[in-house]
Coordinates of C-alpha atoms in Angstrom, one line a residue:
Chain A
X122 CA -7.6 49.8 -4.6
X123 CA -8.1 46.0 -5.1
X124 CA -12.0 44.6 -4.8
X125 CA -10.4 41.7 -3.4
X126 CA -10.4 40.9 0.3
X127 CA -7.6 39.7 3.1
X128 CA -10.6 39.0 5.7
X129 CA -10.8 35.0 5.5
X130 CA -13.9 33.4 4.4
X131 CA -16.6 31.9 6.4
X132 CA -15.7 28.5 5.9
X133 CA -12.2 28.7 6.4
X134 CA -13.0 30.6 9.7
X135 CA -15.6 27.8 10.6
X136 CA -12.8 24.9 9.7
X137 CA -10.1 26.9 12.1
X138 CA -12.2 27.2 15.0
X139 CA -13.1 23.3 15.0
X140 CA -9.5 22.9 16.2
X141 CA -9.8 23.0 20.3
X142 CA -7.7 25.2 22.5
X143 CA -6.5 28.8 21.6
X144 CA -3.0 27.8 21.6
X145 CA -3.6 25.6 18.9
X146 CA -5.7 27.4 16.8
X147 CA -2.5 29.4 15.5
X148 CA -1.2 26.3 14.8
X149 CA -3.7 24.5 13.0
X150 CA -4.3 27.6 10.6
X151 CA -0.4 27.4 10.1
X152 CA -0.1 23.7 9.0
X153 CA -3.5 24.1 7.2
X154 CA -1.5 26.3 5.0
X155 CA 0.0 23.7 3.5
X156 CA -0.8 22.0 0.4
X157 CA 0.3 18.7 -1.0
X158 CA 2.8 18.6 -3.4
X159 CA 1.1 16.1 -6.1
X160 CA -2.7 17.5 -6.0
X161 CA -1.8 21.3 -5.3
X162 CA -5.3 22.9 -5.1
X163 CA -5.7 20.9 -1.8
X164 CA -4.5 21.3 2.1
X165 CA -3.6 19.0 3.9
X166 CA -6.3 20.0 5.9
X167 CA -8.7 19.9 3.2
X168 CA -7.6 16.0 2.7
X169 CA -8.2 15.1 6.1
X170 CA -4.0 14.2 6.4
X171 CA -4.0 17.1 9.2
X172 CA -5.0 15.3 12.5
X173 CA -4.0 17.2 15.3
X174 CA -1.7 20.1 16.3
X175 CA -0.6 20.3 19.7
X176 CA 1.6 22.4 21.8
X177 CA 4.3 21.9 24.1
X178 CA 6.9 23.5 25.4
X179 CA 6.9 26.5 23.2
X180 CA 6.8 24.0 20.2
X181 CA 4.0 22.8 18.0
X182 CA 3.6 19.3 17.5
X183 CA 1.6 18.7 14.5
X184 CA 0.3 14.7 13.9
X185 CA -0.8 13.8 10.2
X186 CA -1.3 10.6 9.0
X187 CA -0.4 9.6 5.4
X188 CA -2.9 8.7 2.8
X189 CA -1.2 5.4 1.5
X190 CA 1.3 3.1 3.1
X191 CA 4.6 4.3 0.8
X192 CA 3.2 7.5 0.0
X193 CA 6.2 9.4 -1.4
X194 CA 4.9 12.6 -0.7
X195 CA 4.9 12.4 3.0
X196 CA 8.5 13.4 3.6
X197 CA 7.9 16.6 1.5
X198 CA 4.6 17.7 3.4
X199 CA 6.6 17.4 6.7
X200 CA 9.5 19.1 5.2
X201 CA 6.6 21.8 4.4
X202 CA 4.9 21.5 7.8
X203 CA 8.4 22.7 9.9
X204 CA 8.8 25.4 7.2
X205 CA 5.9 26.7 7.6
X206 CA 6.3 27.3 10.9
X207 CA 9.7 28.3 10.4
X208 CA 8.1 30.9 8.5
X209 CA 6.5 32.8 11.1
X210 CA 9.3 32.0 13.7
X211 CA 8.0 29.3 15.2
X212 CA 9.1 25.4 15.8
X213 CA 7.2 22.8 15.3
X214 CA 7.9 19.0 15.3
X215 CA 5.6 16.3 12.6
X216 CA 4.2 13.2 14.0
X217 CA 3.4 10.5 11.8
X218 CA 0.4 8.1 13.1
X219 CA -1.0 5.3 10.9
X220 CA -4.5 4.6 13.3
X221 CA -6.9 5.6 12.3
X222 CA -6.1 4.8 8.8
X223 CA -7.2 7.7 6.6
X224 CA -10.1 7.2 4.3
X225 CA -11.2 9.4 1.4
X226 CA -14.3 10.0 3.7
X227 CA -12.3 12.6 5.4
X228 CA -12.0 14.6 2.6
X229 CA -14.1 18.1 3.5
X230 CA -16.7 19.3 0.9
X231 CA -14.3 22.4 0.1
X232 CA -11.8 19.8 -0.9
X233 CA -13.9 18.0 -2.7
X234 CA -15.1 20.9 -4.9
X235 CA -11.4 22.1 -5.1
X236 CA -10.8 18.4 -6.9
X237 CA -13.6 19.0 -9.2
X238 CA -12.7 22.4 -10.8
X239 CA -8.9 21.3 -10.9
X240 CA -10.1 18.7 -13.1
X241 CA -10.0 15.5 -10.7
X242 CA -13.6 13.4 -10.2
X243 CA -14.0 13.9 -6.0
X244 CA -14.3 10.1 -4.4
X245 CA -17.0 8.0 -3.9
X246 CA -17.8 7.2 -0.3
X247 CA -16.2 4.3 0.6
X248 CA -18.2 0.9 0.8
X249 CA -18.0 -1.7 3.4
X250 CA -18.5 -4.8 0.5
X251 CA -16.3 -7.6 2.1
X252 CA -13.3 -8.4 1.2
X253 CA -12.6 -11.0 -1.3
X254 CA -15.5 -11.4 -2.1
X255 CA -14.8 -12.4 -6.0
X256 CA -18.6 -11.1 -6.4
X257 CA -17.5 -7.4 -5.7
X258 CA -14.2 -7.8 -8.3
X259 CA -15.5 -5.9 -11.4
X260 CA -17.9 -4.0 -9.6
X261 CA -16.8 -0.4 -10.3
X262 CA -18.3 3.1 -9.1
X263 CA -19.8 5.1 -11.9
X264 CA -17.7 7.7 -12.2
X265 CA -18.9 11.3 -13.0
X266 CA -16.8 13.3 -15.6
X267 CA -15.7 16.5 -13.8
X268 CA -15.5 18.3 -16.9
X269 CA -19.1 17.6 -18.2
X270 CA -20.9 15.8 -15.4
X271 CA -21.9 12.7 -17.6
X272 CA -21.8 9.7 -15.6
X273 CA -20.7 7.8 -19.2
X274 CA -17.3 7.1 -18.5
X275 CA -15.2 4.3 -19.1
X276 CA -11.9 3.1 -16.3
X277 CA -8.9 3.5 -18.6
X278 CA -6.7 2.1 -15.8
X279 CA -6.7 1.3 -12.1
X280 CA -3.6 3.0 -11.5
X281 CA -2.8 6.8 -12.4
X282 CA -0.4 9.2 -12.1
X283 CA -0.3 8.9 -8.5
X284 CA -1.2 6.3 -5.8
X285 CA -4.3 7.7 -4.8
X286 CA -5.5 7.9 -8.7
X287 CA -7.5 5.9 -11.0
X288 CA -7.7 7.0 -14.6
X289 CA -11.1 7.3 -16.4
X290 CA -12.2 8.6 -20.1
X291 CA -15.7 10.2 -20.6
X292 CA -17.5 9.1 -23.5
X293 CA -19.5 11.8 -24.1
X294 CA -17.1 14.5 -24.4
X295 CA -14.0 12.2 -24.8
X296 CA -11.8 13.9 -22.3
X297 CA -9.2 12.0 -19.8
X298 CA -9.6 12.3 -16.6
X299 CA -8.3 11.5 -13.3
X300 CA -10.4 10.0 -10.2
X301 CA -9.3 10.3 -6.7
X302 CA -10.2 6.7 -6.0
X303 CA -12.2 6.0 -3.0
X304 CA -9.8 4.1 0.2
Chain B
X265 CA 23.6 -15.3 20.2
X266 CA 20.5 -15.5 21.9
X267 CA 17.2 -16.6 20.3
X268 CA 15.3 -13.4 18.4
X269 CA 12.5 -12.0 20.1
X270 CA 9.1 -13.6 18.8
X271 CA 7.9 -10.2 17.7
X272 CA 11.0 -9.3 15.7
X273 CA 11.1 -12.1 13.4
X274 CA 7.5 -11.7 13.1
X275 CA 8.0 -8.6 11.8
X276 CA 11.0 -9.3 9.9
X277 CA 8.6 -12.0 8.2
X278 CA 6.0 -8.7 7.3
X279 CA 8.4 -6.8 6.2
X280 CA 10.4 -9.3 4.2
X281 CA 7.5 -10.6 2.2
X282 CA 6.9 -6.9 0.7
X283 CA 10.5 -5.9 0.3
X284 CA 11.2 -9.0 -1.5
X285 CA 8.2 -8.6 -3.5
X286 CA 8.5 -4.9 -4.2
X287 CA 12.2 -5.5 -5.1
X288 CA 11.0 -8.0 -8.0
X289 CA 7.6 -6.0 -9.3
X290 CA 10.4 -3.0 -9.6
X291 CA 12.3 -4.7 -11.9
X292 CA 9.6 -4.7 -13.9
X293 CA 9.1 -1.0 -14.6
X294 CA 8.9 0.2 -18.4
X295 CA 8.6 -3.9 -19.2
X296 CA 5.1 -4.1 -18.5
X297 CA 3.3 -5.2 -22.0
X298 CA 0.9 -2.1 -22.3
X299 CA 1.1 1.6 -20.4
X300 CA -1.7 0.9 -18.0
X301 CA 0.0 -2.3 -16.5
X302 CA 2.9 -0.5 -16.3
X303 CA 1.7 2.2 -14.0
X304 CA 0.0 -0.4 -12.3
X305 CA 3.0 -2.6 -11.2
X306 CA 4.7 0.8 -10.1
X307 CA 2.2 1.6 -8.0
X308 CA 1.7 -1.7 -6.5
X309 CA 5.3 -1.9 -6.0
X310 CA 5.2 1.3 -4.4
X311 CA 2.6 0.0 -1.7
X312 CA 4.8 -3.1 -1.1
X313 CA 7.7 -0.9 -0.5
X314 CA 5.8 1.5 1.5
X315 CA 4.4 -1.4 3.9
X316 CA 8.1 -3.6 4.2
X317 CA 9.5 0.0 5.1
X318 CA 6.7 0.0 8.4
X319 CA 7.2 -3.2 9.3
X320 CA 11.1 -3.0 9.3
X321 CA 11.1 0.4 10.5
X322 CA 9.1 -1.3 13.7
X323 CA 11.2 -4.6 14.0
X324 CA 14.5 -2.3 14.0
X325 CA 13.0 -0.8 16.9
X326 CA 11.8 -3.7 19.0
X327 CA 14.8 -5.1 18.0
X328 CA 17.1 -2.5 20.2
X329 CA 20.3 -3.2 18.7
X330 CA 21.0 0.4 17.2
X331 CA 19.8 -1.1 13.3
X332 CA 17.6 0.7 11.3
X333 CA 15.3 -0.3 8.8
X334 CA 17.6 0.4 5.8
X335 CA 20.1 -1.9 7.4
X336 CA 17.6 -5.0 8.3
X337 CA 17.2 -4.5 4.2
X338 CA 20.5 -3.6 3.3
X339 CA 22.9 -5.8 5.1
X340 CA 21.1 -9.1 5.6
X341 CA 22.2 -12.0 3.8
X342 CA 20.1 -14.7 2.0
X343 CA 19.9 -17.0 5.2
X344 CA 18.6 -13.9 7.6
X345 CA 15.8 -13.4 5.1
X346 CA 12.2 -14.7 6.2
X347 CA 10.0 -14.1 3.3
X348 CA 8.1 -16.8 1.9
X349 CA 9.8 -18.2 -0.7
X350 CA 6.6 -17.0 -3.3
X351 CA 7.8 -13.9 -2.9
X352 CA 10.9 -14.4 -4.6
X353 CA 9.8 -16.7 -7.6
X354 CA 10.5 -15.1 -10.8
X355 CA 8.6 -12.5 -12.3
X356 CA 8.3 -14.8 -15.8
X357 CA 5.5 -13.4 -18.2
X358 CA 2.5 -11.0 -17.1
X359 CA 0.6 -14.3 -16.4
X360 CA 3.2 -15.0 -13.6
X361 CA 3.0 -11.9 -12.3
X362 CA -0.3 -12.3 -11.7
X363 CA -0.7 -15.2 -10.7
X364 CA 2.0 -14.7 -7.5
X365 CA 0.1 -11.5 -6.9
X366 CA -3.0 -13.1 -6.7
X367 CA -1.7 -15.5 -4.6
X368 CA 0.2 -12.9 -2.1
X369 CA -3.5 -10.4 -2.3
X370 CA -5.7 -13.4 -1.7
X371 CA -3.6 -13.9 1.6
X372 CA -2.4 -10.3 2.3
X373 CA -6.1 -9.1 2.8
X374 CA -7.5 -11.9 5.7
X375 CA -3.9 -11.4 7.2
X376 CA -4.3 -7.5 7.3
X377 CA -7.7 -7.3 8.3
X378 CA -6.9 -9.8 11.2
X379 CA -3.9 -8.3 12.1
X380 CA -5.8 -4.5 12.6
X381 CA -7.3 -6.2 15.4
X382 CA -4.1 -7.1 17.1
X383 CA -3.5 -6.5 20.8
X384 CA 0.1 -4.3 19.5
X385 CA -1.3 -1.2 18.9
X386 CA 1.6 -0.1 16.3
X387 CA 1.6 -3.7 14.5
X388 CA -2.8 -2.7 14.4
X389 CA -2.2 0.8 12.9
X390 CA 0.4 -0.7 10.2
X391 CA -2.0 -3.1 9.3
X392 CA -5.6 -1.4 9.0
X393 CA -3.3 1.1 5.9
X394 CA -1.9 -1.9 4.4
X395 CA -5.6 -4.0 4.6
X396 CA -6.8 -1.0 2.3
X397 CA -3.8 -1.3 -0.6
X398 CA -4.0 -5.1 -0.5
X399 CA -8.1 -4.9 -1.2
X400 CA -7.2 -2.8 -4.2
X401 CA -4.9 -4.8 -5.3
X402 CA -6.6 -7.9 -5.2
X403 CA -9.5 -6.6 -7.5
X404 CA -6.6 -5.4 -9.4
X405 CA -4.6 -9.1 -9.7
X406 CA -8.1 -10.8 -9.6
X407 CA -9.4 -8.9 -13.0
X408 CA -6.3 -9.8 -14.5
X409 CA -6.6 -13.7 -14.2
X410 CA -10.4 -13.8 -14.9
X411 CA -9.5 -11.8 -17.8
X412 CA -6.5 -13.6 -19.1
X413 CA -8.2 -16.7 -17.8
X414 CA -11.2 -16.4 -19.9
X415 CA -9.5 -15.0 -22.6
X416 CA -8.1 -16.4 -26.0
X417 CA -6.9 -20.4 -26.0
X418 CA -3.4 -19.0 -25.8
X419 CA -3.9 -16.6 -22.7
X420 CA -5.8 -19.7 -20.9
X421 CA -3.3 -21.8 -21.4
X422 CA -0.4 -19.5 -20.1
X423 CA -2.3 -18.4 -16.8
X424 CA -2.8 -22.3 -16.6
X425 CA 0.7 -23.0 -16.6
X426 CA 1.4 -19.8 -14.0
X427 CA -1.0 -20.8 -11.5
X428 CA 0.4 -24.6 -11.9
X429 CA 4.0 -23.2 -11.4
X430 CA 3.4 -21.0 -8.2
X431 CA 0.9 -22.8 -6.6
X432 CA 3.6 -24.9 -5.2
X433 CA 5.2 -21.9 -3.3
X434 CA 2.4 -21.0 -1.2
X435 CA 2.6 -23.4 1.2
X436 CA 4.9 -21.3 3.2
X437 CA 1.8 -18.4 3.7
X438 CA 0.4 -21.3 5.8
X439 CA 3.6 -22.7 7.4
X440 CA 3.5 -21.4 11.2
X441 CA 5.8 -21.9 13.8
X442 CA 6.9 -21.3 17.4
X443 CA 7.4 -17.9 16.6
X444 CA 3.5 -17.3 15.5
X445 CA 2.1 -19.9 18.1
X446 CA 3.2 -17.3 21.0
X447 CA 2.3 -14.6 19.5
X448 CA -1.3 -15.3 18.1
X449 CA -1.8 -16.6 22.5
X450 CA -1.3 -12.9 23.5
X451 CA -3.0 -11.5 20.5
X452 CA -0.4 -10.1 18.4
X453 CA -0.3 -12.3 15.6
X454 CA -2.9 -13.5 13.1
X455 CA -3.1 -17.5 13.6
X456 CA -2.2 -18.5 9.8
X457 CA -4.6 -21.3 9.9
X458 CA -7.3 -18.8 10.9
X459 CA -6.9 -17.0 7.3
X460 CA -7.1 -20.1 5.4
X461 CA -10.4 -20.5 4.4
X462 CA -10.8 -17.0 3.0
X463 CA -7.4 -17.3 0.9
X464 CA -8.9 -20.9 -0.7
X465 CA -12.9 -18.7 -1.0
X466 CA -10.4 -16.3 -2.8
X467 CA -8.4 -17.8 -4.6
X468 CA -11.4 -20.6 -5.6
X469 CA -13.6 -17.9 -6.9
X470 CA -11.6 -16.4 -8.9
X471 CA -9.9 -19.2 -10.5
X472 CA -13.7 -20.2 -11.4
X473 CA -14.1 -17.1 -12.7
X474 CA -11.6 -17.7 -15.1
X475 CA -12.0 -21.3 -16.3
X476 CA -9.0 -22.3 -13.9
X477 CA -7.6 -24.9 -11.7
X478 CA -5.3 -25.9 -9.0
X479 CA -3.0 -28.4 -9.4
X480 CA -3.6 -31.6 -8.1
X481 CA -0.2 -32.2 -7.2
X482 CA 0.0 -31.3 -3.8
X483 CA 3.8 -30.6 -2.8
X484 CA 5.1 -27.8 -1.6
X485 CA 8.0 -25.8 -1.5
X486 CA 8.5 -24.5 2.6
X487 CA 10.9 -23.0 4.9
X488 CA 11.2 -19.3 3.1
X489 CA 10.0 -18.3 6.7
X490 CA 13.1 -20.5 8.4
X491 CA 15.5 -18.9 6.2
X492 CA 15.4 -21.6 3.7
X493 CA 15.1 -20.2 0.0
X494 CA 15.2 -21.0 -3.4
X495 CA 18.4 -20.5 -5.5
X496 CA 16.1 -17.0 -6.6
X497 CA 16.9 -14.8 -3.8
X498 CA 20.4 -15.3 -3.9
X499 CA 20.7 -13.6 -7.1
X500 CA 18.0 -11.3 -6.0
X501 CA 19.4 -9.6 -3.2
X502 CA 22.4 -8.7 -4.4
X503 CA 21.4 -6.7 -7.2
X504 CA 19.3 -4.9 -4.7
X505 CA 21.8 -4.4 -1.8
X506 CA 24.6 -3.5 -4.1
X507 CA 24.6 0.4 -3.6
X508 CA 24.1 0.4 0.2
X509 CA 27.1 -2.2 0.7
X510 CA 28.9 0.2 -1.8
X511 CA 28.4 2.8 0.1
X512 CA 27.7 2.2 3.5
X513 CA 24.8 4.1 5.8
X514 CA 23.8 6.0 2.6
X515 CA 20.4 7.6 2.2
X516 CA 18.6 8.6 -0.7

């Protein structure tokens, strides 16, 4: 007999019912199921992609909204969405919209402590500094090492392994790391 | 053939500016002069790519005349392109390269943030995403020059000689026409002379950042948004079209 549990969690329980309407409840536990195929320990719901999902007609209609302008990953998520659904016989139809445009704010704390044990510094929350502004160009955020908490840590590159990455190095226990920079 | 709709060629000026771009920063994957940069340009690239693909995929559709956005890119020739002509100048050394990015971020983030307050909803929503890359690129393109700038008598005197060689091709940013003037009356369109002043705070801080100038020569090279290039994009496009016209309606 396993110890371990089927029964959902509180918080997951707490994120499904936010979604209104019964009908959609179903749905939105469905396409929260899916995760996103370059930072795997997160949803799309946990990254705030999952909007809204709908239902009409006998088929869901799920809207998402993708984190950056070419991210490559958005065909695969909706290629994951309508399986997903195909996976417990039911249809479902993706809707990309661009408005609002998604911000690492929308990340939920779940997600964000997902990031941190899979090795990934969570974002900062996003500042407001205006824009070209040559004051605000080598202001950086201190950057906490997720695998020691120092905040010594030095930007390696602006760029990493995906869009939505920066790359960091902590000075204290010398490690790489990755930070899921703030948009 | 009947005049374009306003909007369309508006668009096709949007989108052209990042394919264009995004085709040349692509050729410069694995060249890049340390690892860093080089995931940097692919990235950046990548955002280009990403926003000429929304803006096409939207002037395909005001458009109406059964093309998609793959054969706006694909099947156009030189004179049906409306970029501005910087975005074809030559990728040269890494001090080019960031110099016509600075250039293109310096005028992509006022133009953005202005155009997420346009009265076409879609056009808005494009826009606000795209407002958020160019603002990371700029602090990306405006490091480089302060840094290359203010950096040995060598690397001074090479980011000199970029921002002297491409200053001349942004005239065409600036250049508006019919096509904006009815379009910035009902809203749609960001009035170019409206973004200006926060391109020359831009560009003006960071080039005294870096111990840089402007030229004081003050021609400049227009008509990119007319159709008018330099010899560049002729040589550019086909490389880049060369597999679609090869095989036609392809996807990848």
């Amino acid at each position: 007999m396993s110890e371990f549990t089927l029964v959902p969690a509180g918080p997951d329980t707490d994120r499904y019912a936010a979604a209104p309407g019964d009908a959609t409840t179903r749905g939105w536990a469905i396409a929260a199921t899916v995760t996103d195929p370059e930072v795997p320990v997160l949803t799309i719901a946990d990254l705030g992609v999952l909007r809204k999902v709908e239902q009409h007609d006998g088929t869901f209609v799920v809207t998402i909204t993708p984190t950056y302008s070419g991210c490559p990953a958005m065909e695969d998520i909706i290629a994951r969405i309508v399986a997903a659904f195909d996976a417990a016989g039911l249809r479902a139809e993706v809707d990309t919209v661009f408005r609002p445009a998604w911000s690492t704010d929308w990340i939920t704390p779940e997600g964000r402590a997902k990031l941190v044990a899979y090795g990934i510094a969570a974002p900062h929350p996003v500042t407001t500094a205006p824009a070209g502004d040559a004051g605000t160009l080598f202001v950086r955020p201190a950057v906490g090492c997720p695998r020691c908490a120092s905040r010594q840590t030095t930007l390696v590159s602006e760029f990493g392994s995906t869009a939505c990455k920066a790359l960091y190095r902590c000075r204290r226990c010398d490690e790489p790391f990755d930070y899921f920079k703030e948009l | 053939m009947s005049t374009p709709a306003p909007l369309f060629t508006y668009l096709l000026r949007l989108g052209d500016d990042n394919l264009v771009l995004g085709q040349q920063l692509g050729a410069l994957l694995s060249r890049m002069p340390e690892l860093e940069a080089d995931i940097a340009v692919a990235n950046v690239c990548l955002d280009h790519l990403g926003q000429a693909r929304n803006f096409l995929t939207y002037a395909a559709e005001v458009e109406g005349a059964g093309r998609d956005e793959d054969q706006l890119a694909m099947l156009r020739d030189e004179r049906g392109f409306r970029n501005a002509v910087l975005m074809e100048q030559p990728n040269g050394d890494f001090a080019r390269t960031m110099a016509r990015q600075l250039f293109v971020d310096a005028y992509q983030v006022p133009l953005y943030e202005g155009l997420s307050r346009s009265t076409d909803d879609r056009l808005a929503g494009i826009a606000e995403k795209a407002a958020k890359e160019a603002r990371y690129h700029l602090r990306h393109s405006g490091t480089w020059v302060v840094r290359l700038g203010d950096g040995t008598a060598e690397s001074h005197c090479r980011m000199q000689a970029a921002i002297d060689a491409l200053w001349p091709f942004t005239g065409d940013l600036f250049a508006a026409d019919e096509v904006e003037a009815s379009l910035v009356a009902e809203g749609v369109a960001v009035d170019p002379a409206s973004i200006r002043p926060a391109f020359d705070a831009t560009v003006g801080d960071v080039l005294a950042q870096a111990g840089l100038r402007l030229p004081e020569d003050p021609y400049q090279r227009i008509g990119g948004r007319q159709g008018l290039h330099t010899e560049l994009l002729g040589h550019l496009l086909p490389e880049m079209q060369s597999l679609y016209r090869a095989n036609p309606g392809v996807e990848w």
